[in-house]
Each structure stands twice: as C-alpha cells, then as structure tokens.
Amino acid sequence: MIPGLEPVPLRELQALGSVRNWEFEGQLDELPSLTPVRGNLQAEHRGNILEVSGSAQTIICFCCDRCLKQFNRKLSTQVNELIWLGDPEAAEAMAEQGLDASSVDGLVECLDPRGSFEPERWVFEQLSLQIPAVNFCGDDCSGMPQAANQAPHASLSAAADPRWQALLSLRADVGEESEVSRD
Ligand SMILES: [Zn+2]
C-alpha cells in the first residue's frame, strides 16, 4: 500500500474543479520491488473524461528465463491517459471528445462516473505494462545451467550406453597417436 494513494470518488475530483496532484513513495502489494515506487500523478475531471498523467519508477528483481539467475532491472513509466467516464458503448459521445473506441490502439479505459479513481491501481497497471514478457539478464548471460557448463567429455565417458564405447576407444586412439607424433 502506497500512503496517500487511496481511491478518490470521481465526484470529488469533479467538485474540485482543478487538477489534483499526488507525490508518492511506497511499496505496491502486488508488485514487490527492491526500492520504493516513487513518482507523481495528476488527475483532472473534465466532464466525460478524466485526464490522468504521471510517472513512476522503481527497481525490481527478476529471474532470468535462460540462466535462472536473479538480476535487477529498473522499471519506469511516463503516461498521459484519457479515461472515459460513462458507458463504454457510447462510441459516438467518445468520438466527440476525441476518443476513438474503434481504432487499433483505441482501447479506451472506462470508469463509472459514480465510482472512484484508484491512483494506486493506475500506478500498478502502468508499471506492470513495462515488465517484459521474457526476462533476459543481458549480454553476459551464462546461458542455460548445466548444458553450457558441462564438459563434453564428461557426458561421453559417463554414458552407460554401449554405443558410446566405439567413440570412447576412438578418442583413446587419437590421444595415443598425438603423443607419439609429439616425440
Ligand atoms: Zn541470464
């Protein structure tokens, strides 16, 4: 719970008649982070629309999908969003406000005008969108555990499969030859 980011009734924002500002610092319950989530947020009620903008940043510990090591990554977001206050089916009214519900990226967020705006949820959603689908620790990634670290000979000599025997004896022959040629 981030102190100060409690839900605020939309009617309250409407009655305010101006921009409401939040400065915040704290931990999101649903997104554990190494450093507190810090940022700021502004919301303005404009009749049929709530304009929300803000930025937030934190550092999160991820587990690399490839080498399974943990690594830290900074997450930051800066967003300006228009939230439709009313019927999500009211495409015509949305268009009048410059919101296109049918466009490719027109996934318009909607809120019940009688409900509340949840600043903490908004911050959580914006940061969550920044989390990559695949976690990769970077160019120094050591790769998959075991497979990359195992010496090729180890798997060969350890194999109980008799079919490897021919290869093992071949390797032994090559070793003897090279010793001879070195003399
Ligand atoms: Zn890795």
Short mmCIF file of N, CA, C and O in Angstrom, two decimals, residues 18 26 79 131 141 163 170 175:
data_model
loop_
_atom_site.label_atom_id
_atom_site.label_comp_id
_atom_site.label_asym_id
_atom_site.label_seq_id
_atom_site.Cartn_x
_atom_site.Cartn_y
_atom_site.Cartn_z
N SER A 18 -10.31 21.44 -10.46
CA SER A 18 -8.94 21.70 -10.93
C SER A 18 -8.14 20.40 -10.88
O SER A 18 -8.67 19.35 -10.54
N GLY A 26 6.34 4.48 -1.96
CA GLY A 26 5.92 3.35 -1.13
C GLY A 26 5.99 2.05 -1.91
O GLY A 26 6.48 2.00 -3.03
N VAL A 79 3.16 8.34 -18.45
CA VAL A 79 1.92 8.11 -19.19
C VAL A 79 1.01 9.32 -19.12
O VAL A 79 0.95 10.02 -18.10
N ILE A 131 6.79 -4.45 -17.72
CA ILE A 131 7.51 -5.70 -17.44
C ILE A 131 7.58 -6.51 -18.73
O ILE A 131 6.55 -6.79 -19.35
N CYS A 141 24.80 -13.04 -20.05
CA CYS A 141 24.05 -14.22 -19.59
C CYS A 141 24.87 -15.47 -19.83
O CYS A 141 25.41 -15.68 -20.92
N ARG A 163 26.78 -47.97 -27.12
CA ARG A 163 27.07 -47.39 -28.43
C ARG A 163 28.13 -46.30 -28.35
O ARG A 163 28.76 -45.96 -29.34
N LEU A 170 37.91 -44.71 -29.83
CA LEU A 170 38.45 -43.89 -30.91
C LEU A 170 39.20 -42.70 -30.33
O LEU A 170 40.30 -42.36 -30.75
N GLY A 175 44.34 -39.97 -28.89
CA GLY A 175 45.20 -39.46 -27.84
C GLY A 175 46.57 -40.10 -27.91
O GLY A 175 47.60 -39.41 -27.81
#
